[in-house]
Short mmCIF file of C-alpha atoms in Angstrom, two decimals:
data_model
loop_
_atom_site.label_atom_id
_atom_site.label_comp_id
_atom_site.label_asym_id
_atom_site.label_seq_id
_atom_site.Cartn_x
_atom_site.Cartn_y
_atom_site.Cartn_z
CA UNK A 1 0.00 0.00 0.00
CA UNK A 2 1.30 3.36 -1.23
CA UNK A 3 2.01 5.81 1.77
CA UNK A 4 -0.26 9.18 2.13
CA UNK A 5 1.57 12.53 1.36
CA UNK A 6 2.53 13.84 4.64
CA UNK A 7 3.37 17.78 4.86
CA UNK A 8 7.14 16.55 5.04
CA UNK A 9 6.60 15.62 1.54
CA UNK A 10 5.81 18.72 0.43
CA UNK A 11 8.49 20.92 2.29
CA UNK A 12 10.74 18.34 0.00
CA UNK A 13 9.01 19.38 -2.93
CA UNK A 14 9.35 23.43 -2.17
CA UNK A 15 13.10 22.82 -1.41
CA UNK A 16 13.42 20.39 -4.39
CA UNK A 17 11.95 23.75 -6.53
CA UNK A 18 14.34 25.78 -5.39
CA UNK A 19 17.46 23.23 -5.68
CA UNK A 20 16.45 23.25 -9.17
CA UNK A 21 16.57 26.61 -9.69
CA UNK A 22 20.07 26.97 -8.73
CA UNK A 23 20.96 23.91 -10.60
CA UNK A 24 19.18 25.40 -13.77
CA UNK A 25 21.15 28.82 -13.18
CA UNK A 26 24.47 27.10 -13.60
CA UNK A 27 23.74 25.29 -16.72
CA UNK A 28 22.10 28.29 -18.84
CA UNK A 29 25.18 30.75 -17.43
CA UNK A 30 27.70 31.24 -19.03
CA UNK A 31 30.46 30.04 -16.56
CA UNK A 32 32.75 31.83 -14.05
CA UNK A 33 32.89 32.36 -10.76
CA UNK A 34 30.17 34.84 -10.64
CA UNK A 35 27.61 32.59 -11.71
CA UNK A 36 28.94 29.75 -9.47
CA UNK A 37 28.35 32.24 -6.58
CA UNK A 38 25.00 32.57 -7.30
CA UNK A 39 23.87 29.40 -8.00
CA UNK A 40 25.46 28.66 -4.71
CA UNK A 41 23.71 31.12 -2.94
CA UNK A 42 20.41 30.30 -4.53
CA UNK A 43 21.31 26.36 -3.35
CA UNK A 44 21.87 27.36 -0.06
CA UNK A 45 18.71 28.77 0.03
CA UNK A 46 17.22 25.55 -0.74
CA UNK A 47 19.14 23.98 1.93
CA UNK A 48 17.14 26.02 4.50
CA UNK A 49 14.10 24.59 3.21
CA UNK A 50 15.36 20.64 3.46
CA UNK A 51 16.41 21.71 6.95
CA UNK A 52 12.52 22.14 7.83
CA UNK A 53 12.35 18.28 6.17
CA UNK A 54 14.52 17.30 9.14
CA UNK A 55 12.98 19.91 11.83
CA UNK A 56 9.82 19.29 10.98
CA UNK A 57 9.19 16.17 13.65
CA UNK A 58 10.46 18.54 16.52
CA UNK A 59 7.48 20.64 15.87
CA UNK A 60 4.50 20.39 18.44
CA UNK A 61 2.52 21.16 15.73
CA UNK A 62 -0.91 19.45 14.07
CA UNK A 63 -0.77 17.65 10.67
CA UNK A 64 -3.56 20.70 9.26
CA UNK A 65 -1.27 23.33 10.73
CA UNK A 66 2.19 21.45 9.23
CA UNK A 67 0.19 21.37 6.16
CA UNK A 68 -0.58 25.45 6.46
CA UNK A 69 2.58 26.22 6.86
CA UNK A 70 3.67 24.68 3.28
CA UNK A 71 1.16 26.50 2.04
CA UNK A 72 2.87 29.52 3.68
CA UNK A 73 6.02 28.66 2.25
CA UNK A 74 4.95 28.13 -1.44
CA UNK A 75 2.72 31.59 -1.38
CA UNK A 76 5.77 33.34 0.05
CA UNK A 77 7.87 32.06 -2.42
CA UNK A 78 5.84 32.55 -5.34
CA UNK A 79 5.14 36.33 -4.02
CA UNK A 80 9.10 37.25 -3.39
CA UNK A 81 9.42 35.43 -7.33
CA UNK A 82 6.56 37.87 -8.95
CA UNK A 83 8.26 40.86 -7.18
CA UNK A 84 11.67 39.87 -8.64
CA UNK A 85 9.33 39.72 -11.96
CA UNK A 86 8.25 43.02 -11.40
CA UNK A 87 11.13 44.98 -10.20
CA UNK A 88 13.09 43.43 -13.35
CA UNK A 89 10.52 44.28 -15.81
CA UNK A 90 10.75 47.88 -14.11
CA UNK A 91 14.76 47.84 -14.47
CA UNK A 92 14.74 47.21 -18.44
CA UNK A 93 12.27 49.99 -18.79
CA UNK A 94 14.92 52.33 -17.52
CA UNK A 95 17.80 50.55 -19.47
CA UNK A 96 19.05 48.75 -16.48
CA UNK A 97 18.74 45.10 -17.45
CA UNK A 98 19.97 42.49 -14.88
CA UNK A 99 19.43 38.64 -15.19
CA UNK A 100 16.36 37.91 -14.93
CA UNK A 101 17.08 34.53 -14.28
CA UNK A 102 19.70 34.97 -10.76
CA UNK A 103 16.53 37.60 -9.46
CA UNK A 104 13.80 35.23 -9.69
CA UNK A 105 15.63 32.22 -8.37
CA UNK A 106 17.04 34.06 -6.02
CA UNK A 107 13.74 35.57 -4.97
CA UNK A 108 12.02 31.71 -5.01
CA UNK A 109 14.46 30.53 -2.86
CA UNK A 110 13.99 33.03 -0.44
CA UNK A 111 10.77 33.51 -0.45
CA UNK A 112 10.47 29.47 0.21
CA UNK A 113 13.42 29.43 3.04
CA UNK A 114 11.49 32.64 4.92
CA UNK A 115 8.03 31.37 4.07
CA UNK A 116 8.83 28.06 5.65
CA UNK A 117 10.34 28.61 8.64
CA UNK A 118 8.23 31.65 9.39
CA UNK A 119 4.54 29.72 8.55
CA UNK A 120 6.00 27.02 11.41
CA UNK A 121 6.30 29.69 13.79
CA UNK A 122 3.19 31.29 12.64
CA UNK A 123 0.99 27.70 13.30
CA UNK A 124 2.88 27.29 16.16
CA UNK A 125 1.67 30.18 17.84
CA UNK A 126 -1.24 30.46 16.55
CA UNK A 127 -2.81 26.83 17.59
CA UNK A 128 -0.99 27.16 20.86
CA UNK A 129 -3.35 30.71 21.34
CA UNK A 130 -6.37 28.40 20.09
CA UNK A 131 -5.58 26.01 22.62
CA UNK A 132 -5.10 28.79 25.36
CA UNK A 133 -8.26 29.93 24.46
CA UNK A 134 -10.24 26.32 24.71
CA UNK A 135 -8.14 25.42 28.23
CA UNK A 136 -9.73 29.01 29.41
CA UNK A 137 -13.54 27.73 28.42
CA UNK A 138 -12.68 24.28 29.88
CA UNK A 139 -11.39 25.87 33.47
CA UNK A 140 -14.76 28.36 33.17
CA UNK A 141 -16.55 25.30 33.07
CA UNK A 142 -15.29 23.76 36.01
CA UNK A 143 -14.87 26.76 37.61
CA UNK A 144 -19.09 26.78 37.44
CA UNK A 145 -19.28 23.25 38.17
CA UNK A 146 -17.05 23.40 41.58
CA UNK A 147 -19.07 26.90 42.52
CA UNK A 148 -22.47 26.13 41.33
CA UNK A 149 -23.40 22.12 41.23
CA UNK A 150 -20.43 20.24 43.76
CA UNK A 151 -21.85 23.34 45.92
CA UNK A 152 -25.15 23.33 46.20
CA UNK A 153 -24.79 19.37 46.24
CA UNK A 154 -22.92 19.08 48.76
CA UNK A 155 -25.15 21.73 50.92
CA UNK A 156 -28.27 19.51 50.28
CA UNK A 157 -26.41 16.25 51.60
CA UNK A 158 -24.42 17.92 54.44
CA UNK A 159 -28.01 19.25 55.97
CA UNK A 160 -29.83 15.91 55.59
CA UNK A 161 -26.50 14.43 57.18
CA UNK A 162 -26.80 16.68 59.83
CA UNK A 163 -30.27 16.21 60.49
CA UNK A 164 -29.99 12.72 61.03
CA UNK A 165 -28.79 13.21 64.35
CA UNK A 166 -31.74 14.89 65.51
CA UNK A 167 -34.17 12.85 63.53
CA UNK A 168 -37.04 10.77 66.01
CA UNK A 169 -37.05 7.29 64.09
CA UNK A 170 -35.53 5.20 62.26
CA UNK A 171 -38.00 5.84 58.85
CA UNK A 172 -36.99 9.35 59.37
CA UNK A 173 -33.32 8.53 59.46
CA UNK A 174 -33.69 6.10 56.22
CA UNK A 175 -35.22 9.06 54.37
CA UNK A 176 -32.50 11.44 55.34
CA UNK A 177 -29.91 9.04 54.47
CA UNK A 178 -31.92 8.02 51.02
CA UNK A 179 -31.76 11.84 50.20
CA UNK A 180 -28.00 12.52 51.24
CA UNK A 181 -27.00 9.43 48.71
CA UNK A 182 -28.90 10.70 46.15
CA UNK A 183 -26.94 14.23 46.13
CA UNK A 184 -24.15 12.62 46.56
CA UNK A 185 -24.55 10.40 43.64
CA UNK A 186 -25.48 13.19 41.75
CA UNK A 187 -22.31 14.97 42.65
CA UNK A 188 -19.96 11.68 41.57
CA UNK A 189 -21.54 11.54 38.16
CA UNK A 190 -20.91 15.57 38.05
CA UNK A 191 -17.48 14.96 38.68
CA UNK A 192 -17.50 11.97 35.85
CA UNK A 193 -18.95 13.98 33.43
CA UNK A 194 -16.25 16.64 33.77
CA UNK A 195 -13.78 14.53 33.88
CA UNK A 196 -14.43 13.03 30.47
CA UNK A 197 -15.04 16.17 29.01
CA UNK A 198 -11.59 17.23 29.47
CA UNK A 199 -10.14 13.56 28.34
CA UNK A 200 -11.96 14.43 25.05
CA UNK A 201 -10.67 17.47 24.79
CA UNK A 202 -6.67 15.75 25.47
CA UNK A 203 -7.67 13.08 23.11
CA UNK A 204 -6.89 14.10 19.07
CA UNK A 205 -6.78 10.34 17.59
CA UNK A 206 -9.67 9.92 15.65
CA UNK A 207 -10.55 5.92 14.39
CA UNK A 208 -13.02 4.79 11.96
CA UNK A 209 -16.83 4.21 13.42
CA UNK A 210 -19.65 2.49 11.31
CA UNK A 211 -22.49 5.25 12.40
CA UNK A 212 -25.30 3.09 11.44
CA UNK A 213 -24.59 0.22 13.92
CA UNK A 214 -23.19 2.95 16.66
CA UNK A 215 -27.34 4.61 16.02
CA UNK A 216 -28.97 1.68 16.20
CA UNK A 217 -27.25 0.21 19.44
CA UNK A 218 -27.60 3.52 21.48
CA UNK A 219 -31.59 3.92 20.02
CA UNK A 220 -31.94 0.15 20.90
CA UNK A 221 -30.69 0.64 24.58
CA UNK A 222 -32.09 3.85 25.20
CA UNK A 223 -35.54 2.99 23.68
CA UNK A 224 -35.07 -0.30 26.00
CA UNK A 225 -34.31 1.81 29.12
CA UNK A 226 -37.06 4.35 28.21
CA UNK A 227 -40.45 2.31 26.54
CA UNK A 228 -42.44 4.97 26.20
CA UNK A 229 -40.48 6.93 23.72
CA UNK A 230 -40.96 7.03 20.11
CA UNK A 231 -37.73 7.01 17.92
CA UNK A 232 -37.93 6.55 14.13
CA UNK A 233 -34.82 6.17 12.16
CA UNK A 234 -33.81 7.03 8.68
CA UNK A 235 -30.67 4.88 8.14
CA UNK A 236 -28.36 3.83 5.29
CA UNK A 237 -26.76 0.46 5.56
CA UNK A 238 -24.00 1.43 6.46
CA UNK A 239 -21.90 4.25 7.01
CA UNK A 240 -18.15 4.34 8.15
CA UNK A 241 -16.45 7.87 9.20
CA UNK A 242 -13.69 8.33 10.85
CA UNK A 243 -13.99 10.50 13.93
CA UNK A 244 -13.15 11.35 17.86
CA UNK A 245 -13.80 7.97 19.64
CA UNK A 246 -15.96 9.68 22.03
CA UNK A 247 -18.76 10.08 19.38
CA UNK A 248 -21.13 7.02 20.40
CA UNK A 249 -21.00 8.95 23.97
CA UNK A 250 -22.02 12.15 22.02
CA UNK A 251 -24.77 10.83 20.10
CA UNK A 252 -26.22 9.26 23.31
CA UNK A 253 -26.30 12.09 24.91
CA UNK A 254 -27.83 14.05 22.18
CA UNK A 255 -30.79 11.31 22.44
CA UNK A 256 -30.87 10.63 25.98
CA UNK A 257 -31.09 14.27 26.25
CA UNK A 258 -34.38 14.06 23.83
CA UNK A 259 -36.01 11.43 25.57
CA UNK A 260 -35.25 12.14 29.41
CA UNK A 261 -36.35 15.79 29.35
CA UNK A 262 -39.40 15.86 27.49
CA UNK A 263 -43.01 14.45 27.61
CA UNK A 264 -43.55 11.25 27.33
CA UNK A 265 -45.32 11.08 23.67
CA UNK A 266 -42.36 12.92 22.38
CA UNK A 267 -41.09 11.49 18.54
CA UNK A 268 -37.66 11.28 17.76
CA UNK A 269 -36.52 10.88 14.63
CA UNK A 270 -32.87 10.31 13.58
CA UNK A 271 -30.87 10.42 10.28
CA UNK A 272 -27.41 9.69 8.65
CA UNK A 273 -27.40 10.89 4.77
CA UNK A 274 -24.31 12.11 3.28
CA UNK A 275 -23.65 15.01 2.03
CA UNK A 276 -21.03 15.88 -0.47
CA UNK A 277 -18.04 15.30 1.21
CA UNK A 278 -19.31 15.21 4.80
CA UNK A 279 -21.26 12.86 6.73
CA UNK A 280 -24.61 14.48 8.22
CA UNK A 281 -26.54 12.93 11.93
CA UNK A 282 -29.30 14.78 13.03
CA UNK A 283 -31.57 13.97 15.79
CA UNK A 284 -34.70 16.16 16.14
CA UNK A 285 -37.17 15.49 18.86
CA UNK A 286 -40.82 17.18 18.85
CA UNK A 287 -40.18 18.20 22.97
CA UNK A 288 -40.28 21.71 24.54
CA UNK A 289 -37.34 22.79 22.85
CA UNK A 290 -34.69 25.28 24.30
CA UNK A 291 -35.82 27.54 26.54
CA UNK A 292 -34.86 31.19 25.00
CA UNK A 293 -32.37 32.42 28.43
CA UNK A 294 -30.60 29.28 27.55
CA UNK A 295 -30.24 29.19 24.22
CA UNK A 296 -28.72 32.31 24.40
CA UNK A 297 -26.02 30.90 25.45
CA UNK A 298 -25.34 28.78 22.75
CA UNK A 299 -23.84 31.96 21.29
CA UNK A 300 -21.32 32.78 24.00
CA UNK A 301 -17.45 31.73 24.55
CA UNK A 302 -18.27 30.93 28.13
CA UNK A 303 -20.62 29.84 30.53
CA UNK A 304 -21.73 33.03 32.89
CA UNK A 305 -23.12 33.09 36.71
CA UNK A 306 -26.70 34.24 35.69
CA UNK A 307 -26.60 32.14 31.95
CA UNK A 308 -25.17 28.63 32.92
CA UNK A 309 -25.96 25.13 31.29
CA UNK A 310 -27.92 22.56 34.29
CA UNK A 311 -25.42 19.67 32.86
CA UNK A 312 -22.80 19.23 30.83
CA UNK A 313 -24.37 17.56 28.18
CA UNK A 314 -23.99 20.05 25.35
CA UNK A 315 -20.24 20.90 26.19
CA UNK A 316 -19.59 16.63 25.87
CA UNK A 317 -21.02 16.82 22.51
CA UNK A 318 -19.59 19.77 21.04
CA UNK A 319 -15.60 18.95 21.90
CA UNK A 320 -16.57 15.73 20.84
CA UNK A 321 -17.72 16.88 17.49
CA UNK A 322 -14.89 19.89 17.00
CA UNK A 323 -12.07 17.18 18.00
CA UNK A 324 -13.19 15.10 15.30
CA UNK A 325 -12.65 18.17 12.88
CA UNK A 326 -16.76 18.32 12.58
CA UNK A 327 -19.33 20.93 13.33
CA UNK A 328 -22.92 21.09 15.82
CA UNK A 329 -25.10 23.25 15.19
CA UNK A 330 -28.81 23.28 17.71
CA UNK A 331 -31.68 24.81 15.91
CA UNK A 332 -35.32 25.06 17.00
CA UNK A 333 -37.46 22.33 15.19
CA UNK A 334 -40.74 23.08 13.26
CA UNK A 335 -43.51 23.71 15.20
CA UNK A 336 -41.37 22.68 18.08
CA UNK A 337 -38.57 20.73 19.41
CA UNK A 338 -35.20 21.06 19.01
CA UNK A 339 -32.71 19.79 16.04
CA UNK A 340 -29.18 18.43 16.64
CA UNK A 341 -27.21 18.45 13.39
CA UNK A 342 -23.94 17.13 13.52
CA UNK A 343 -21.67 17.30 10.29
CA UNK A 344 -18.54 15.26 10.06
CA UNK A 345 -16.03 15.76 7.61
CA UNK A 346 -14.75 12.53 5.03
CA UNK A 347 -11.41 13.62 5.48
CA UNK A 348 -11.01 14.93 8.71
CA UNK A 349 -7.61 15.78 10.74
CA UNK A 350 -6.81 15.37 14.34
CA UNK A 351 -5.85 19.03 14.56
CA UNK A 352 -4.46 19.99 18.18
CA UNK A 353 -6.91 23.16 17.91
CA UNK A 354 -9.72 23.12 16.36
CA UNK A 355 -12.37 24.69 19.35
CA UNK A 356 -13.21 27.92 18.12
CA UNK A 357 -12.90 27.51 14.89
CA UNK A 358 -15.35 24.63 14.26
CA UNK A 359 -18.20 27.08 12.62
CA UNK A 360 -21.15 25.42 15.21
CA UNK A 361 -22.47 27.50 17.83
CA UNK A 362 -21.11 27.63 20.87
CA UNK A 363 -22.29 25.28 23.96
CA UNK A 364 -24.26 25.79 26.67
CA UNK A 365 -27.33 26.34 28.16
CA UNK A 366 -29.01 22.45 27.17
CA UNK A 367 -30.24 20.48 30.57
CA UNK A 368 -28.62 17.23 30.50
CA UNK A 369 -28.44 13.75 32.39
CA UNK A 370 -25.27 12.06 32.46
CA UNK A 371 -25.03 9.37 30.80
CA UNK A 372 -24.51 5.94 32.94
CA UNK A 373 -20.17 5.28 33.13
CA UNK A 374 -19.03 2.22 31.48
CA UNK A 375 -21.02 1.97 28.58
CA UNK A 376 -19.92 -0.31 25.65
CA UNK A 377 -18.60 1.03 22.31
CA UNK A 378 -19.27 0.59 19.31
CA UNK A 379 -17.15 -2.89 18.96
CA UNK A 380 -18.61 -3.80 22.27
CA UNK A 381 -15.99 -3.01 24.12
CA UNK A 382 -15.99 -0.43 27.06
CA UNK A 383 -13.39 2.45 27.13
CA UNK A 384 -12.81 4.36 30.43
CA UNK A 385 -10.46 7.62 30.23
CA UNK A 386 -7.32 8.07 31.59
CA UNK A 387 -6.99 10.46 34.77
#
């Protein structure tokens, strides 16, 4: 099996460009040590541009950023090569000819040496502010989780703790107890849910997930768990993408969400289609929909004190989704409900940074119920993140 073209590849075929250049100099020159000089200089050039071959690996940088900054490199050369163009074209209109073919090679090879080295830089720094900027929304999320939910949690279960001592019989006690387990239950699978938010957001593998079978095992144990609902599916046979591993757990949530925190004669219906050179699941649910305070804040960077999500649902779905190099976008369903219209690339990459640039809205604001740890995957097998 052939091997893909990696963004190495391409920083050889830059430098290979401009290696030719200087090779091409000497043979249409006319000889001496002039012309020597120059091809030499022009080769050394090129050398600058292999160098980034062998640097390359030492890069923290994502394949779609390594990939960028070839791109960087070739428009940079090809810009420094049209302005040789131009300022010789302006030099034999005043009768001051020089060789045309020393300038533009020249030029090239510059253009590619700066272009490459300074597009790495340029990636570098900007997917390490991209990353800055999704670590700052991840720590705003905890930060609401340890003020808001472990709080108030922990309040509820420390006063029925408390009033056990006091209580006058033993059913009384039970209750209290029953209660203070509950919260504290609630607070574990608070601190779960967190905690795989932020291993999806440290995990940037991606693998290759039939979407069909991952729909029809998550509708068949949900609709299982949850009789009364309705769920209709519209469903190729099959359907293979290649995505963030975490995506079963998405989906689930998207349709436990649907199901848990609506009526009971709500319909779900869920598709896969594709579409052009994407892979399209939406899950739309004839429920209440989003209630307008929260769905504003589907539109901001961060969660606030007085505009905060209930769970953590939507915030598991949508790093889920932008890992994978995809989009989310929540809409309001017609006459009511709410859509859920996830869009995953064919080709995607496991960029380092891709939050913020994902084109869905932003997260937030969608109650949620965790969903139950140690669920199976898609192969049947059960994944637990690392700590």
């Amino acid at each position: 099996m052939a091997r893909s073209v990696s963004p190495r590849h391409g920083f050889v075929a830059l430098g290979g460009v401009c290696a030719g250049l200087g090779v091409r100099h000497v043979a249409i020159g006319e000889g001496g040590a002039g012309v020597l000089l120059e091809s030499a200089l022009i080769l050394g050039l090129s050398g600058i541009v292999f160098y980034t071959v062998y640097d390359l690996p030492e890069w923290n940088v994502s394949t779609a950023g390594r990939w960028r900054a070839v791109r960087i490199g070739g428009l940079t050369a090809l810009s420094f090569a049209a302005l040789a163009g131009i300022v010789w074209l302006i030099w034999v209109l005043d009768h001051h000819a020089f060789k045309l073919s020393f300038l533009v090679s020249f030029a090239t090879g510059l253009g590619a040496a700066v272009g490459s080295r300074a597009g790495l830089y340029v990636v570098k720094a900007d997917e390490q502010l991209t990353e800055a900027q999704e670590l700052a929304t991840l720590l705003s999320i905890n930060d609401r989780v340890l003020r808001h939910n472990i709080r108030n949690e922990l309040s509820v279960a420390l006063g029925h703790l408390d009033g056990i001592e006091d209580a006058a019989d033993r059913t009384a006690i039970t209750e209290r107890a029953r209660i203070a387990r509950a919260h504290l239950e609630e607070l574990v699978e608070t601190s779960e849910r967190t905690r795989r938010i932020a291993a999806i957001w440290r995990t940037e593998t991606l693998q290759s997930i039939d979407l069909v079978a991952v729909v029809e095992a998550r509708v068949a144990q949900l609709t299982a768990e949850s009789p009364e609902a309705t769920v209709h599916t519209e469903l190729p046979d099959s359907c293979v993408v290649r995505t963030h591993p975490s995506l079963p757990l998405a989906f689930e949530e998207a349709l436990r969400n649907a199901i848990e925190h609506n009526d009971d004669d709500v319909t779900i219906t869920v598709r896969v289609r594709r579409d052009g050179d994407a892979t399209t699941l939406v899950i739309e649910d004839t429920g209440r929909g989003i209630p307008q305070i929260e769905r504003q804040t589907l539109h901001n960077a961060e969660e606030t004190p007085l505009e905060h999500t209930e769970g953590l649902g939507l915030w598991l779905i949508y790093w889920t989704v932008t890992r994978a190099g995809g989009t989310v976008e929540f809409d309001e369903n017609d006459p009511h409900g709410t859509v859920v219209r996830i869009r995953l690339p064919d080709k995607p990459e496991a960029a380092r940074s891709v939050g913020g640039k994902a084109g869905g809205a932003k997260p937030g604001g969608w109650r949620s119920t965790p969903p139950r740890p140690g669920k199976p995957n898609a192969d049947g097998s059960k994944t637990e993140e690392a700590d």
